[in-house]
């Protein structure tokens, strides 16, 4: 347990430049509280205790604003930044070195039984308000932009944005660029721009055709 706490504080110092001291982390970081409480709840869940794991998770939800089902499997050095409104479903599996921002949902898409929540690989960053839904696989080194809704599996070393989420960038293995939302491509805006260019081109062709017809009519009148 002490090793897990030390590893968690080291992770927060690495991921959050606002963290100034261990005391600040212990007292002011809901993501820190939520993951430690989940570690306890998950262990009790694996022991098949009937109610205690859910009571711990509900207390954690009330205390931190972060809802993690005791059945979710979470790897090492997991960090939830800010965290309010984060929801992680029962059959979710999360790898190592994963970073979530506030409002993220790792949820299901229906009432099906069995594995119904996403599997998240290692070194994944999921931006504010993103929704990853269903029994899908998010590969290693994936970045998901803020507000995206991802309902299909995503290959490794990709950046995903939009509703529904689409891969807009594939990175070279080993490239560890950060999730800079101001620099992410916008596929919807790109499609609008492409459509605008096509409309302008068609308008130009139509104008040329009309001018040609007018010119032909003038020549015919002169005859």
mmCIF file of C-alpha atoms in Angstrom:
data_model
loop_
_atom_site.group_PDB
_atom_site.id
_atom_site.type_symbol
_atom_site.label_atom_id
_atom_site.label_comp_id
_atom_site.label_asym_id
_atom_site.label_seq_id
_atom_site.Cartn_x
_atom_site.Cartn_y
_atom_site.Cartn_z
ATOM 1 C CA UNK A 1 0.000 0.000 0.000
ATOM 2 C CA UNK A 2 2.793 2.448 0.867
ATOM 3 C CA UNK A 3 4.499 1.701 -2.441
ATOM 4 C CA UNK A 4 1.222 2.357 -4.283
ATOM 5 C CA UNK A 5 0.787 5.687 -2.495
ATOM 6 C CA UNK A 6 4.356 6.713 -3.305
ATOM 7 C CA UNK A 7 3.949 5.740 -6.938
ATOM 8 C CA UNK A 8 0.673 7.663 -7.137
ATOM 9 C CA UNK A 9 2.185 10.853 -5.700
ATOM 10 C CA UNK A 10 5.150 10.571 -8.080
ATOM 11 C CA UNK A 11 2.700 10.229 -10.968
ATOM 12 C CA UNK A 12 0.834 13.363 -9.942
ATOM 13 C CA UNK A 13 4.036 15.357 -9.656
ATOM 14 C CA UNK A 14 4.994 14.184 -13.150
ATOM 15 C CA UNK A 15 1.626 14.890 -14.794
ATOM 16 C CA UNK A 16 0.443 18.022 -12.982
ATOM 17 C CA UNK A 17 2.709 21.088 -12.798
ATOM 18 C CA UNK A 18 0.306 22.621 -10.248
ATOM 19 C CA UNK A 19 1.224 20.022 -7.610
ATOM 20 C CA UNK A 20 3.534 21.672 -5.063
ATOM 21 C CA UNK A 21 3.801 19.214 -2.184
ATOM 22 C CA UNK A 22 2.833 15.772 -0.942
ATOM 23 C CA UNK A 23 0.600 17.381 1.684
ATOM 24 C CA UNK A 24 -1.267 19.256 -1.033
ATOM 25 C CA UNK A 25 -1.801 16.013 -2.962
ATOM 26 C CA UNK A 26 -3.063 14.174 0.127
ATOM 27 C CA UNK A 27 -5.535 16.917 1.008
ATOM 28 C CA UNK A 28 -6.601 18.505 -2.286
ATOM 29 C CA UNK A 29 -6.499 15.941 -5.096
ATOM 30 C CA UNK A 30 -9.786 14.033 -5.563
ATOM 31 C CA UNK A 31 -8.238 11.844 -8.261
ATOM 32 C CA UNK A 32 -5.658 10.667 -5.739
ATOM 33 C CA UNK A 33 -8.356 9.845 -3.190
ATOM 34 C CA UNK A 34 -10.540 8.108 -5.792
ATOM 35 C CA UNK A 35 -7.856 5.763 -7.096
ATOM 36 C CA UNK A 36 -6.693 4.724 -3.617
ATOM 37 C CA UNK A 37 -10.264 4.010 -2.535
ATOM 38 C CA UNK A 38 -10.802 2.075 -5.754
ATOM 39 C CA UNK A 39 -7.724 -0.070 -5.105
ATOM 40 C CA UNK A 40 -9.294 -1.092 -1.796
ATOM 41 C CA UNK A 41 -12.780 -1.602 -3.269
ATOM 42 C CA UNK A 42 -11.409 -3.652 -6.159
ATOM 43 C CA UNK A 43 -9.508 -5.939 -3.822
ATOM 44 C CA UNK A 44 -12.656 -6.570 -1.790
ATOM 45 C CA UNK A 45 -14.584 -7.090 -5.036
ATOM 46 C CA UNK A 46 -12.114 -9.806 -6.074
ATOM 47 C CA UNK A 47 -12.695 -11.472 -2.708
ATOM 48 C CA UNK A 48 -16.410 -11.636 -3.651
ATOM 49 C CA UNK A 49 -17.577 -9.621 -0.666
ATOM 50 C CA UNK A 50 -21.202 -8.704 -1.431
ATOM 51 C CA UNK A 51 -21.699 -5.082 -0.378
ATOM 52 C CA UNK A 52 -18.557 -3.472 1.046
ATOM 53 C CA UNK A 53 -16.927 -2.732 -2.349
ATOM 54 C CA UNK A 54 -19.986 -0.839 -3.588
ATOM 55 C CA UNK A 55 -20.281 1.091 -0.346
ATOM 56 C CA UNK A 56 -16.656 2.194 -0.687
ATOM 57 C CA UNK A 57 -17.192 3.215 -4.316
ATOM 58 C CA UNK A 58 -20.330 5.166 -3.406
ATOM 59 C CA UNK A 59 -18.492 6.939 -0.590
ATOM 60 C CA UNK A 60 -15.719 7.756 -3.048
ATOM 61 C CA UNK A 61 -18.260 9.098 -5.536
ATOM 62 C CA UNK A 62 -19.843 11.322 -2.877
ATOM 63 C CA UNK A 63 -16.464 12.515 -1.586
ATOM 64 C CA UNK A 64 -14.629 13.032 -4.905
ATOM 65 C CA UNK A 65 -17.253 13.325 -7.670
ATOM 66 C CA UNK A 66 -15.560 10.385 -9.425
ATOM 67 C CA UNK A 67 -17.481 7.141 -9.971
ATOM 68 C CA UNK A 68 -15.414 3.980 -10.451
ATOM 69 C CA UNK A 69 -17.117 0.609 -10.261
ATOM 70 C CA UNK A 70 -15.214 -1.801 -7.980
ATOM 71 C CA UNK A 71 -15.001 -4.320 -10.821
ATOM 72 C CA UNK A 72 -12.956 -2.025 -13.092
ATOM 73 C CA UNK A 73 -9.361 -3.149 -13.595
ATOM 74 C CA UNK A 74 -6.891 -0.256 -13.468
ATOM 75 C CA UNK A 75 -3.150 -0.431 -14.080
ATOM 76 C CA UNK A 76 -0.279 1.415 -12.457
ATOM 77 C CA UNK A 77 0.440 5.146 -12.468
ATOM 78 C CA UNK A 78 -3.164 5.989 -13.358
ATOM 79 C CA UNK A 79 -4.032 9.679 -12.919
ATOM 80 C CA UNK A 80 -7.353 11.528 -13.047
ATOM 81 C CA UNK A 81 -6.730 15.271 -13.375
ATOM 82 C CA UNK A 82 -9.416 17.336 -11.559
ATOM 83 C CA UNK A 83 -11.831 14.434 -12.020
ATOM 84 C CA UNK A 84 -15.329 15.790 -11.405
ATOM 85 C CA UNK A 85 -17.854 13.763 -13.395
ATOM 86 C CA UNK A 86 -15.535 10.914 -14.392
ATOM 87 C CA UNK A 87 -17.389 7.580 -14.732
ATOM 88 C CA UNK A 88 -15.636 4.222 -15.180
ATOM 89 C CA UNK A 89 -17.844 1.179 -15.744
ATOM 90 C CA UNK A 90 -17.685 -2.293 -14.229
ATOM 91 C CA UNK A 91 -15.889 -4.225 -16.990
ATOM 92 C CA UNK A 92 -13.498 -1.444 -17.976
ATOM 93 C CA UNK A 93 -9.846 -2.418 -18.219
ATOM 94 C CA UNK A 94 -7.180 0.286 -18.087
ATOM 95 C CA UNK A 95 -3.464 -0.187 -18.738
ATOM 96 C CA UNK A 96 -0.477 1.582 -17.211
ATOM 97 C CA UNK A 97 0.346 5.304 -17.389
ATOM 98 C CA UNK A 98 -3.145 6.419 -18.420
ATOM 99 C CA UNK A 99 -4.297 10.016 -17.923
ATOM 100 C CA UNK A 100 -7.967 11.072 -17.749
ATOM 101 C CA UNK A 101 -9.353 14.582 -17.493
ATOM 102 C CA UNK A 102 -12.638 15.694 -15.940
ATOM 103 C CA UNK A 103 -15.952 14.519 -17.338
ATOM 104 C CA UNK A 104 -14.602 11.410 -19.081
ATOM 105 C CA UNK A 105 -16.948 8.425 -19.373
ATOM 106 C CA UNK A 106 -15.728 4.888 -19.970
ATOM 107 C CA UNK A 107 -19.153 3.343 -20.334
ATOM 108 C CA UNK A 108 -21.346 0.728 -21.959
ATOM 109 C CA UNK A 109 -23.850 1.031 -24.784
ATOM 110 C CA UNK A 110 -26.697 -1.158 -23.520
ATOM 111 C CA UNK A 111 -27.827 -3.790 -21.058
ATOM 112 C CA UNK A 112 -25.786 -6.645 -22.500
ATOM 113 C CA UNK A 113 -24.064 -9.047 -20.125
ATOM 114 C CA UNK A 114 -20.368 -9.807 -19.883
ATOM 115 C CA UNK A 115 -17.660 -7.475 -21.212
ATOM 116 C CA UNK A 116 -19.482 -4.283 -22.147
ATOM 117 C CA UNK A 117 -17.015 -1.503 -21.360
ATOM 118 C CA UNK A 118 -13.832 -0.391 -23.138
ATOM 119 C CA UNK A 119 -10.312 -1.709 -22.765
ATOM 120 C CA UNK A 120 -7.741 1.092 -22.619
ATOM 121 C CA UNK A 121 -4.105 0.401 -23.509
ATOM 122 C CA UNK A 122 -0.936 1.858 -22.005
ATOM 123 C CA UNK A 123 0.121 5.514 -22.227
ATOM 124 C CA UNK A 124 -3.334 6.750 -23.261
ATOM 125 C CA UNK A 125 -4.590 10.316 -22.719
ATOM 126 C CA UNK A 126 -8.346 10.998 -22.775
ATOM 127 C CA UNK A 127 -9.377 14.653 -22.903
ATOM 128 C CA UNK A 128 -12.057 16.540 -21.028
ATOM 129 C CA UNK A 129 -15.621 15.327 -21.562
ATOM 130 C CA UNK A 130 -14.701 12.503 -23.938
ATOM 131 C CA UNK A 131 -16.924 9.417 -24.030
ATOM 132 C CA UNK A 132 -15.500 5.983 -24.831
ATOM 133 C CA UNK A 133 -18.401 3.552 -25.091
ATOM 134 C CA UNK A 134 -18.834 -0.164 -25.532
ATOM 135 C CA UNK A 135 -16.623 -3.231 -25.637
ATOM 136 C CA UNK A 136 -13.927 -1.637 -27.790
ATOM 137 C CA UNK A 137 -10.137 -1.533 -27.660
ATOM 138 C CA UNK A 138 -8.174 1.706 -27.422
ATOM 139 C CA UNK A 139 -4.593 0.910 -28.402
ATOM 140 C CA UNK A 140 -1.382 1.999 -26.725
ATOM 141 C CA UNK A 141 -0.209 5.612 -27.072
ATOM 142 C CA UNK A 142 -3.629 6.893 -28.182
ATOM 143 C CA UNK A 143 -4.764 10.487 -27.593
ATOM 144 C CA UNK A 144 -8.509 11.248 -27.512
ATOM 145 C CA UNK A 145 -9.500 14.891 -27.868
ATOM 146 C CA UNK A 146 -11.896 16.755 -25.590
ATOM 147 C CA UNK A 147 -15.580 16.107 -26.219
ATOM 148 C CA UNK A 148 -14.997 13.182 -28.576
ATOM 149 C CA UNK A 149 -17.393 10.227 -28.637
ATOM 150 C CA UNK A 150 -15.541 7.015 -29.454
ATOM 151 C CA UNK A 151 -17.626 3.924 -30.258
ATOM 152 C CA UNK A 152 -15.154 1.946 -32.384
ATOM 153 C CA UNK A 153 -11.749 0.487 -31.598
ATOM 154 C CA UNK A 154 -8.747 2.754 -32.175
ATOM 155 C CA UNK A 155 -5.328 1.520 -33.401
ATOM 156 C CA UNK A 156 -2.126 2.253 -31.529
ATOM 157 C CA UNK A 157 -0.276 5.550 -31.896
ATOM 158 C CA UNK A 158 -3.364 7.475 -33.046
ATOM 159 C CA UNK A 159 -5.068 10.759 -32.231
ATOM 160 C CA UNK A 160 -8.882 10.731 -32.259
ATOM 161 C CA UNK A 161 -11.297 13.684 -32.319
ATOM 162 C CA UNK A 162 -14.920 14.378 -33.190
ATOM 163 C CA UNK A 163 -18.425 12.960 -32.841
ATOM 164 C CA UNK A 164 -18.233 10.171 -33.709
ATOM 165 C CA UNK A 165 -14.530 9.925 -33.013
ATOM 166 C CA UNK A 166 -12.274 9.613 -36.050
ATOM 167 C CA UNK A 167 -8.556 9.039 -36.337
ATOM 168 C CA UNK A 168 -7.020 12.298 -37.552
ATOM 169 C CA UNK A 169 -3.366 11.557 -36.931
ATOM 170 C CA UNK A 170 -1.111 8.516 -36.834
ATOM 171 C CA UNK A 171 2.151 8.965 -34.981
ATOM 172 C CA UNK A 172 5.474 7.277 -35.472
ATOM 173 C CA UNK A 173 6.140 4.689 -32.764
ATOM 174 C CA UNK A 174 8.086 6.351 -29.994
ATOM 175 C CA UNK A 175 6.688 9.813 -30.706
ATOM 176 C CA UNK A 176 5.277 11.071 -27.388
ATOM 177 C CA UNK A 177 3.563 14.296 -28.390
ATOM 178 C CA UNK A 178 1.172 15.769 -25.836
ATOM 179 C CA UNK A 179 -2.558 16.201 -26.265
ATOM 180 C CA UNK A 180 -2.520 19.856 -27.362
ATOM 181 C CA UNK A 181 -6.165 20.590 -28.098
ATOM 182 C CA UNK A 182 -5.383 23.881 -29.808
ATOM 183 C CA UNK A 183 -3.366 22.027 -32.452
ATOM 184 C CA UNK A 184 -5.692 19.079 -33.079
ATOM 185 C CA UNK A 185 -7.187 18.773 -36.569
ATOM 186 C CA UNK A 186 -10.903 19.461 -36.879
ATOM 187 C CA UNK A 187 -12.397 16.969 -39.385
ATOM 188 C CA UNK A 188 -15.840 18.626 -39.407
ATOM 189 C CA UNK A 189 -14.347 22.030 -40.177
ATOM 190 C CA UNK A 190 -12.133 20.488 -42.855
ATOM 191 C CA UNK A 191 -15.180 18.914 -44.513
ATOM 192 C CA UNK A 192 -17.011 22.246 -44.387
ATOM 193 C CA UNK A 193 -14.037 24.001 -45.963
ATOM 194 C CA UNK A 194 -13.781 21.331 -48.677
ATOM 195 C CA UNK A 195 -17.518 21.653 -49.365
ATOM 196 C CA UNK A 196 -17.218 25.459 -49.516
ATOM 197 C CA UNK A 197 -14.401 25.179 -52.046
ATOM 198 C CA UNK A 198 -16.446 22.791 -54.179
ATOM 199 C CA UNK A 199 -19.457 25.128 -54.065
ATOM 200 C CA UNK A 200 -17.274 28.091 -55.051
ATOM 201 C CA UNK A 201 -15.825 26.063 -57.929
ATOM 202 C CA UNK A 202 -19.297 25.037 -59.122
ATOM 203 C CA UNK A 203 -20.531 28.634 -58.868
ATOM 204 C CA UNK A 204 -17.580 29.747 -60.968
ATOM 205 C CA UNK A 205 -18.309 27.098 -63.600
ATOM 206 C CA UNK A 206 -21.972 28.081 -63.628
ATOM 207 C CA UNK A 207 -21.085 31.763 -64.017
ATOM 208 C CA UNK A 208 -18.775 30.956 -66.938
ATOM 209 C CA UNK A 209 -21.519 28.881 -68.555
ATOM 210 C CA UNK A 210 -24.080 31.676 -68.177
ATOM 211 C CA UNK A 211 -21.691 34.252 -69.625
ATOM 212 C CA UNK A 212 -20.991 31.950 -72.563
ATOM 213 C CA UNK A 213 -24.722 31.499 -73.203
ATOM 214 C CA UNK A 214 -25.297 35.267 -73.034
ATOM 215 C CA UNK A 215 -22.441 35.833 -75.483
ATOM 216 C CA UNK A 216 -23.864 33.214 -77.853
ATOM 217 C CA UNK A 217 -27.307 34.872 -77.642
ATOM 218 C CA UNK A 218 -25.828 38.283 -78.500
ATOM 219 C CA UNK A 219 -23.989 36.879 -81.516
ATOM 220 C CA UNK A 220 -27.162 35.147 -82.683
ATOM 221 C CA UNK A 221 -29.173 38.389 -82.379
ATOM 222 C CA UNK A 222 -26.635 40.287 -84.480
ATOM 223 C CA UNK A 223 -27.066 37.781 -87.271
#
